[in-house]
């Protein structure tokens, strides 16, 4: 930056900060509204009293505890199943020779473009014929075989030095043994990255869960929040923003605490 | 005699492959088949009608509106979020007072569910109380129903989407910028190349693979993510914010016309395929890989 002239640089910094302030403004506004009585929702006086009453009322007005439980079950189910299913598939694509490998891999990658999110109608019909409508399993099923996960892990497994694999083989390790003791430990950063991306994606997913669920015992947080905001509350913004922040809080707090990890994970997941 | 390795490979692949095919490839094919039949109603079974559903789509005013809206939405959202993402990454990549804070400010919307984002912005756009009208009031402008006016409703959706996505794409640009060797910059300095020249001739071409990746994601998102429409406008007013996937949702799950919803899905899939072909075929060839 030696050649940059000072006035230009100052303008750039100013621009970056103005953009930054515009970017956090909606969030700050929501935080303000949620932590103050409704009367102060749009009047920003410094002496406005702080309160947690909005959160308490939102918590009582809808079964958010149940929604939290549903989302937690959903996200865990998807994460575990994706790891268990994608790992062997990725290994087969990365390190095994068999006829038709490239064709099958191309078929798998089709999912990167034709995502389950778009196939609402077709998947609903499948779930109906399986008798799974309005179950947490039905929300998860379309995402369990994940092309993204297979692709990501395949790339990582291909980087594992072949000598390590050969050494394990000489010691008499079986195929599964090598996968478990050589490949999986070396791919730990990829698992963390994939896990974070998967959890935040499914914590936030909305349209498919909205379509496939219709009761309190299955609805994830996002759907619960939309039901709550559209029917129960009219236009009490303080309570709605409190509920909104409440549902996003776990992920947001996790992000603020492990910022570096999150950002690096998203980068790792994105570089192909 | 099939080799042992082939057997093993298929055994490893099968569980994931079965699920993948059952819930991605099969529904896509089933949707195509459904689009050639009538919607079953009560005891009336579906009847084969060939391309009639597609023909009636041509006469469907809402379909054309949804298609037009989606193209406007994509044409505005994609360049805006990609350019902003690049600017953010360039800003955060330099030594800047408060850099971690700034990076966090840009990235945080990415971590929020779209549904939460929609709730927050819904409040923003509220007539009289919302921040938009309050700021407009400072300049002596009257109240405006941002989401109730068909002229401003779609732009409002675009703003929300850009706010949500730019920070996500910034991450990928940032990663690419940090991977760039610093000696390039030093060499350019020695040659006396101007900053703008360096950016245009060195940085931008080196960022092309990232741009392609970001573009693919932005295009998919422009057709895949309609959560904010569901929450903020329900496609209204007068279909001004109806996007293609929202129209599919409405047709399939509010009017339960599954055959028409399947037909619309086929159109969306063809559209996505065409866009993917365009990006990888045309743009992909101009990308310089290192």
XYZ file of C-alpha atoms in Angstrom:
562
model
C 0.000 0.000 0.000
C 3.041 2.237 -0.264
C 1.777 4.135 -3.230
C -1.721 4.793 -1.965
C -2.339 8.409 -1.279
C -3.597 9.249 2.152
C -6.932 10.890 1.200
C -7.870 7.890 -0.959
C -7.023 5.531 1.856
C -9.108 7.501 4.360
C -12.044 7.422 1.959
C -11.662 3.671 1.539
C -11.606 3.065 5.273
C -14.616 5.320 5.709
C -16.468 3.470 2.968
C -15.684 0.097 4.504
C -17.002 1.265 7.861
C -20.150 2.850 6.476
C -20.904 -0.451 4.741
C -20.163 -2.309 7.962
C -22.525 -0.101 9.948
C -25.280 -0.506 7.360
C -24.699 -4.244 7.568
C -25.102 -4.557 11.358
C -27.852 -1.957 11.658
C -30.767 -4.379 11.109
C -29.354 -6.689 13.739
C -28.707 -3.932 16.266
C -32.213 -2.680 15.661
C -33.617 -6.134 16.394
C -31.519 -6.426 19.562
C -32.722 -2.997 20.737
C -36.364 -3.870 20.154
C -36.109 -7.259 21.813
C -34.476 -5.957 25.004
C -36.718 -2.939 25.582
C -40.424 -2.535 26.411
C -42.689 -2.191 23.402
C -43.110 1.529 24.014
C -39.425 2.040 23.190
C -39.424 -0.212 20.133
C -38.777 2.674 17.776
C -37.616 5.487 20.049
C -33.917 5.281 20.709
C -33.483 7.112 23.999
C -30.424 6.130 26.005
C -32.389 5.894 29.281
C -34.877 3.323 27.966
C -35.214 0.541 30.551
C -33.796 -2.867 29.661
C -36.064 -5.880 30.008
C -36.207 -9.596 29.360
C -40.003 -9.626 29.459
C -40.290 -9.933 25.682
C -38.298 -13.157 25.738
C -40.345 -14.518 28.617
C -43.616 -13.759 26.871
C -42.444 -15.240 23.571
C -41.243 -18.370 25.371
C -44.661 -18.788 27.009
C -46.708 -17.946 23.942
C -45.471 -20.875 21.833
C -43.867 -24.285 22.487
C -40.351 -23.079 21.717
C -38.775 -25.639 24.041
C -40.273 -28.381 21.891
C -39.154 -26.619 18.702
C -35.601 -26.414 20.059
C -35.711 -30.126 20.811
C -37.046 -30.924 17.319
C -34.347 -28.875 15.605
C -31.640 -30.434 17.770
C -32.849 -33.953 16.927
C -33.092 -33.055 13.242
C -29.647 -31.500 13.002
C -27.987 -34.343 14.940
C -29.737 -37.007 12.886
C -28.664 -35.403 9.618
C -25.083 -34.822 10.761
C -24.496 -38.361 12.024
C -26.152 -39.981 9.016
C -24.238 -37.787 6.568
C -20.900 -38.683 8.185
C -21.686 -42.398 8.291
C -23.025 -42.542 4.724
C -20.684 -40.169 2.918
C -17.414 -41.457 4.392
C -17.418 -44.933 2.747
C -18.844 -43.544 -0.499
C -16.176 -40.855 -0.649
C -13.489 -43.457 0.033
C -14.729 -45.660 -2.790
C -14.599 -42.731 -5.217
C -11.211 -41.558 -3.964
C -9.172 -44.750 -3.643
C -10.850 -47.678 -5.371
C -10.898 -48.859 -8.954
C -14.143 -50.178 -10.351
C -15.922 -50.021 -13.703
C -18.297 -47.088 -14.114
C -16.723 -45.060 -11.307
C -16.626 -41.757 -13.158
C -20.172 -42.149 -14.473
C -21.555 -42.890 -11.018
C -19.621 -39.945 -9.598
C -21.118 -37.651 -12.236
C -24.588 -38.926 -11.344
C -23.896 -38.145 -7.693
C -22.691 -34.630 -8.530
C -25.977 -33.879 -10.305
C -27.379 -33.204 -6.841
C -25.190 -30.133 -6.503
C -27.444 -28.530 -9.099
C -30.757 -30.325 -8.633
C -31.007 -29.794 -4.897
C -33.715 -31.430 -2.773
C -34.939 -27.924 -1.866
C -36.397 -27.599 -5.352
C -38.022 -31.041 -5.453
C -40.781 -30.270 -2.935
C -43.586 -31.900 -4.906
C -41.787 -35.114 -5.789
C -40.373 -35.655 -2.323
C -43.709 -34.901 -0.654
C -45.315 -37.615 -2.735
C -42.577 -40.095 -1.773
C -42.999 -39.285 1.912
C -46.768 -39.648 1.616
C -46.447 -43.108 0.069
C -43.945 -44.117 2.763
C -46.367 -42.857 5.427
C -43.738 -40.454 6.741
C -45.525 -37.105 6.351
C -45.167 -34.998 9.510
C -42.150 -36.821 10.939
C -38.678 -35.513 11.703
C -37.232 -38.377 9.654
C -39.070 -37.054 6.596
C -37.445 -33.637 7.001
C -34.029 -35.289 7.141
C -34.298 -38.038 4.497
C -33.749 -35.973 1.311
C -30.492 -34.584 2.733
C -28.861 -37.749 4.084
C -27.187 -38.889 0.884
C -25.253 -35.697 0.311
C -23.346 -35.125 -2.917
C -21.650 -32.162 -1.310
C -20.359 -34.303 1.557
C -19.186 -37.078 -0.737
C -17.391 -34.586 -2.952
C -15.743 -32.787 -0.051
C -14.510 -35.960 1.640
C -13.364 -37.483 -1.655
C -11.140 -34.459 -2.283
C -9.667 -34.815 1.200
C -9.119 -38.583 0.992
C -7.282 -38.165 -2.306
C -4.747 -35.957 -0.519
C -3.883 -38.705 1.994
C -0.395 -40.074 1.085
C -0.696 -43.486 -0.527
C 2.307 -44.705 1.540
C 0.303 -44.455 4.760
C -2.402 -46.605 3.211
C 0.181 -49.143 1.979
C 1.856 -49.292 5.389
C -1.463 -50.046 7.077
C -2.186 -52.672 4.458
C 1.185 -54.385 5.111
C 0.356 -54.500 8.794
C -2.723 -56.468 7.834
C -5.383 -53.777 8.234
C -8.661 -54.532 6.518
C -10.331 -52.064 4.175
C -12.564 -50.692 6.919
C -9.659 -50.671 9.334
C -7.584 -48.502 6.983
C -10.497 -46.179 6.380
C -11.124 -45.824 10.091
C -7.521 -45.581 11.331
C -5.750 -43.788 8.460
C -8.214 -41.736 6.429
C -10.826 -40.542 8.937
C -8.312 -39.136 11.483
C -6.435 -37.264 8.744
C -9.676 -35.770 7.424
C -10.697 -34.286 10.779
C -10.578 -30.637 9.613
C -12.827 -31.532 6.699
C -15.293 -33.245 9.028
C -15.384 -30.152 11.221
C -15.892 -27.920 8.203
C -18.589 -30.117 6.721
C -20.249 -30.475 10.111
C -20.462 -26.739 10.684
C -21.809 -26.109 7.194
C -24.345 -28.915 7.553
C -25.536 -27.860 11.016
C -25.971 -24.212 10.084
C -27.711 -25.144 6.838
C -30.240 -27.403 8.511
C -30.715 -25.248 11.591
C -31.816 -22.518 9.173
C -33.648 -24.577 6.544
C -37.293 -23.635 6.141
C -39.317 -24.418 3.031
C -39.127 -28.227 2.974
C -39.792 -28.520 6.756
C -42.717 -26.107 6.313
C -44.210 -28.344 3.644
C -43.667 -31.717 5.297
C -44.591 -30.908 8.937
C -47.879 -29.799 10.451
C -47.691 -30.390 14.176
C -45.868 -29.093 17.224
C -44.036 -32.367 17.827
C -42.223 -32.281 14.483
C -41.833 -28.617 13.551
C -38.283 -27.270 13.643
C -37.561 -23.812 15.055
C -37.746 -21.980 11.751
C -41.221 -23.267 10.976
C -42.324 -22.753 14.575
C -41.114 -19.179 14.424
C -43.010 -18.463 11.224
C -46.221 -19.956 12.625
C -45.754 -17.915 15.794
C -45.028 -14.663 13.969
C -47.845 -14.949 11.463
C -50.779 -16.066 13.585
C -50.313 -15.639 17.302
C -48.883 -12.222 17.770
C -50.539 -9.725 15.476
C -47.945 -7.001 15.249
C -46.242 -6.965 18.630
C -42.778 -6.433 17.213
C -41.000 -6.593 20.551
C -42.129 -10.162 21.103
C -41.578 -11.230 17.506
C -38.017 -9.888 17.444
C -37.359 -11.499 20.827
C -38.542 -14.843 19.426
C -36.498 -14.275 16.274
C -33.296 -13.623 18.221
C -34.025 -16.532 20.520
C -34.240 -19.004 17.647
C -31.073 -17.721 15.986
C -29.160 -17.352 19.262
C -27.489 -20.775 19.596
C -25.955 -20.621 16.148
C -25.105 -16.932 16.446
C -23.426 -17.396 19.837
C -21.525 -20.424 18.585
C -20.367 -18.349 15.645
C -19.259 -15.422 17.786
C -17.337 -17.762 20.101
C -15.693 -19.858 17.385
C -15.519 -17.227 14.671
C -12.184 -18.252 13.228
C -13.203 -21.910 13.093
C -16.488 -21.085 11.355
C -14.955 -18.791 8.773
C -12.158 -21.233 7.981
C -14.675 -24.056 7.709
C -16.815 -22.202 5.239
C -13.682 -21.396 3.248
C -12.527 -25.011 3.301
C -15.958 -26.185 2.203
C -15.999 -23.705 -0.638
C -12.581 -24.152 -2.201
C -12.809 -26.786 -4.832
C -15.877 -63.126 -12.487
C -16.228 -59.723 -10.861
C -13.189 -58.502 -8.976
C -13.218 -58.307 -5.212
C -12.472 -54.589 -5.225
C -15.509 -53.899 -7.388
C -17.742 -55.690 -4.911
C -16.226 -53.812 -2.008
C -16.549 -50.450 -3.733
C -20.223 -50.985 -4.487
C -20.863 -52.113 -0.928
C -19.322 -48.889 0.336
C -21.248 -46.783 -2.149
C -24.628 -48.408 -1.922
C -26.169 -46.870 1.234
C -25.414 -43.271 0.241
C -26.213 -43.920 -3.400
C -29.601 -45.462 -2.619
C -30.674 -42.468 -0.541
C -29.316 -40.032 -3.086
C -31.168 -41.652 -5.950
C -34.355 -42.174 -3.919
C -34.663 -38.549 -2.843
C -33.008 -36.571 -5.610
C -32.982 -38.440 -8.901
C -36.205 -40.374 -8.466
C -38.328 -37.344 -7.407
C -36.906 -35.435 -10.383
C -38.008 -38.227 -12.734
C -41.345 -38.660 -10.924
C -41.949 -34.926 -11.272
C -41.382 -35.172 -15.007
C -43.884 -38.040 -15.231
C -46.420 -36.225 -13.041
C -46.262 -33.204 -15.300
C -47.752 -35.325 -18.112
C -50.832 -36.304 -16.080
C -53.818 -34.523 -14.529
C -53.974 -33.873 -10.789
C -55.799 -36.718 -9.028
C -58.903 -35.323 -7.307
C -60.857 -37.437 -4.847
C -61.655 -40.744 -6.484
C -60.597 -39.526 -9.934
C -57.215 -41.083 -10.800
C -54.605 -39.137 -12.757
C -55.126 -39.230 -16.521
C -52.392 -38.984 -19.178
C -52.699 -35.703 -21.086
C -49.303 -35.356 -22.747
C -48.038 -31.792 -22.816
C -51.365 -30.152 -21.962
C -50.087 -28.922 -18.594
C -47.245 -27.146 -20.340
C -49.683 -25.659 -22.836
C -51.876 -24.273 -20.073
C -48.760 -22.884 -18.402
C -48.235 -20.729 -21.485
C -51.631 -19.119 -20.831
C -50.984 -18.718 -17.114
C -50.467 -15.035 -16.397
C -49.063 -15.688 -12.915
C -46.456 -18.093 -14.309
C -45.103 -15.445 -16.661
C -45.124 -12.889 -13.856
C -43.233 -15.314 -11.603
C -40.701 -16.026 -14.343
C -40.187 -12.321 -15.039
C -39.922 -11.527 -11.326
C -37.371 -14.283 -10.840
C -35.205 -13.005 -13.666
C -35.336 -9.445 -12.358
C -34.601 -10.751 -8.866
C -31.649 -12.814 -10.113
C -30.330 -10.052 -12.374
C -30.274 -7.635 -9.442
C -29.319 -9.926 -6.561
C -26.440 -11.789 -8.199
C -24.281 -8.883 -9.416
C -25.051 -6.771 -6.351
C -24.091 -9.452 -3.834
C -21.033 -10.616 -5.784
C -19.646 -7.098 -6.281
C -20.330 -6.166 -2.662
C -18.696 -9.415 -1.545
C -15.574 -8.574 -3.552
C -15.459 -5.039 -2.134
C -15.890 -6.377 1.396
C -13.107 -8.915 0.902
C -10.761 -6.284 -0.549
C -11.519 -3.999 2.403
C -11.018 -6.650 5.056
C -7.879 -7.969 3.356
C -5.969 -4.729 4.057
C -4.683 -3.432 7.380
C -7.676 -1.506 8.610
C -8.645 -0.170 12.021
C -11.138 -2.585 13.600
C -10.679 -5.237 10.934
C -11.981 -8.258 12.922
C -15.062 -6.305 13.933
C -15.731 -5.292 10.360
C -15.312 -8.832 9.071
C -17.768 -9.998 11.693
C -20.258 -7.284 10.731
C -20.174 -8.401 7.106
C -20.428 -12.094 7.861
C -23.010 -12.238 10.662
C -26.168 -12.116 8.461
C -24.987 -15.369 6.891
C -25.426 -17.190 10.189
C -29.048 -16.111 10.637
C -31.909 -18.212 9.300
C -33.499 -16.519 6.292
C -36.738 -16.671 8.228
C -35.239 -14.584 11.065
C -33.775 -12.183 8.542
C -37.220 -11.816 7.012
C -38.806 -11.048 10.378
C -36.217 -8.371 11.125
C -36.600 -6.718 7.734
C -40.363 -6.975 7.907
C -40.137 -4.684 10.899
C -37.713 -2.455 9.001
C -40.150 -2.001 6.156
C -43.246 -1.419 8.326
C -45.029 1.822 7.430
C -44.588 4.617 10.009
C -42.748 2.561 12.674
C -40.104 0.898 10.526
C -36.635 2.319 10.219
C -37.079 3.032 6.523
C -40.003 5.342 7.148
C -38.331 6.917 10.163
C -35.263 7.773 8.114
C -37.468 8.967 5.253
C -39.341 11.085 7.791
C -36.115 12.848 8.751
C -35.868 14.042 5.173
C -39.485 15.162 5.206
C -40.745 12.276 3.088
C -44.138 10.786 3.843
C -44.946 7.229 4.890
C -44.608 4.484 2.384
C -45.895 0.923 2.442
C -42.701 -0.647 1.077
C -44.022 -4.206 0.926
C -47.602 -3.248 0.029
C -46.669 -1.291 -3.076
C -46.004 -3.485 -6.102
C -43.340 -1.033 -7.289
C -41.169 -1.410 -4.168
C -42.006 -4.934 -2.941
C -39.633 -6.832 -5.256
C -36.748 -4.369 -4.718
C -37.306 -4.874 -0.977
C -36.877 -8.646 -1.439
C -33.706 -8.006 -3.429
C -32.263 -5.841 -0.645
C -32.959 -8.562 1.917
C -31.302 -11.254 -0.215
C -28.210 -9.148 -0.882
C -27.865 -8.355 2.806
C -28.055 -12.019 3.676
C -25.674 -13.322 0.999
C -22.890 -10.819 0.375
C -21.001 -11.731 3.552
C -21.086 -15.419 2.670
C -19.494 -14.823 -0.722
C -16.973 -12.442 0.864
C -15.444 -15.410 2.700
C -14.509 -17.138 -0.551
C -12.979 -13.999 -2.048
C -11.085 -13.430 1.180
C -9.683 -16.960 1.064
C -8.563 -16.449 -2.524
C -7.004 -13.071 -1.791
C -5.054 -14.455 1.135
C -3.761 -17.288 -1.012
C -2.341 -14.853 -3.564
C 1.480 -14.657 -3.455
C 2.616 -11.249 -2.120
C 5.551 -11.092 -4.547
C 3.079 -10.347 -7.345
C 2.261 -7.075 -5.642
C 5.949 -6.343 -5.060
C 6.770 -6.979 -8.697
C 3.965 -4.672 -9.787
C 5.242 -2.016 -7.400
C 8.709 -2.251 -8.942
C 7.266 -1.814 -12.391
C 5.295 1.180 -11.196
C 1.916 -0.309 -12.035
C -1.010 1.645 -10.620
C -3.289 0.033 -8.061
C -6.262 -0.018 -10.398
C -4.151 -1.556 -13.141
C -2.867 -4.203 -10.770
C -6.381 -4.998 -9.648
C -7.709 -5.238 -13.190
C -4.814 -7.151 -14.727
C -3.641 -9.379 -11.877
C -6.093 -9.633 -8.988
C -9.304 -9.958 -10.962
C -8.061 -12.673 -13.367
C -6.608 -14.631 -10.444
C -9.975 -14.412 -8.717
C -11.840 -15.842 -11.706
C -12.171 -19.411 -10.329
C -13.579 -17.962 -7.122
C -15.937 -15.761 -9.077
C -17.185 -18.768 -11.010
C -17.772 -20.693 -7.802
C -19.545 -17.755 -6.174
C -21.635 -17.158 -9.305
C -22.795 -20.779 -9.435
C -23.905 -20.513 -5.825
C -25.540 -17.129 -6.324
C -27.494 -18.375 -9.333
C -28.709 -21.473 -7.511
C -29.702 -19.389 -4.497
C -31.631 -16.922 -6.639
C -33.906 -19.781 -7.678
C -33.765 -21.911 -4.540
C -34.263 -19.524 -1.627
C -37.760 -18.082 -1.240
C -38.165 -18.227 2.558
C -38.341 -14.441 2.816
C -41.158 -14.316 0.263
C -43.190 -16.767 2.332
C -42.767 -14.660 5.465
C -42.778 -11.101 4.151
C -45.243 -10.878 1.271
C -46.684 -14.283 0.391
C -45.978 -13.375 -3.201
C -48.067 -10.228 -3.075
C -49.103 -7.549 -3.672
C -50.774 -8.750 -6.860
C -47.978 -11.342 -7.438
C -45.333 -8.617 -7.526
C -42.966 -10.774 -5.454
C -43.985 -14.247 -6.655
C -40.795 -16.108 -7.534
C -40.810 -19.425 -9.388
C -40.211 -21.689 -6.386
C -42.729 -19.751 -4.331
C -45.288 -20.266 -7.077
C -44.490 -23.987 -7.021
C -45.035 -24.016 -3.260
C -48.299 -22.131 -3.577
C -49.617 -24.279 -6.423
C -48.579 -27.548 -4.837
C -49.262 -26.983 -1.167
C -51.875 -24.245 -0.914
C -54.015 -25.084 -3.945
C -52.895 -28.772 -3.988
C -52.697 -28.775 -7.782
C -49.821 -31.264 -7.809
C -49.717 -31.788 -11.569
C -49.299 -28.070 -12.259
C -46.729 -27.833 -9.450
C -44.832 -30.709 -11.074
C -45.006 -28.947 -14.430
C -43.612 -25.780 -12.870
C -40.839 -27.800 -11.203
C -39.837 -29.237 -14.577
C -39.562 -25.696 -15.935
C -37.392 -24.701 -12.967
C -35.139 -27.747 -13.401
C -34.691 -27.054 -17.108
C -33.881 -23.459 -16.255
C -31.275 -24.487 -13.663
C -29.732 -26.969 -16.102
C -29.519 -24.318 -18.817
C -27.914 -21.851 -16.428
C -25.397 -24.463 -15.230
C -24.509 -25.275 -18.823
C -24.100 -21.577 -19.573
C -21.826 -20.997 -16.607
C -19.575 -24.015 -16.972
C -19.588 -24.074 -20.763
C -19.168 -20.394 -21.519
C -17.722 -18.830 -18.392
C -15.744 -21.892 -17.349
C -13.627 -21.784 -20.477
C -12.528 -18.250 -19.702
C -11.382 -19.077 -16.196
C -7.631 -19.169 -15.695
C -6.670 -21.871 -13.282
C -3.324 -21.599 -11.646
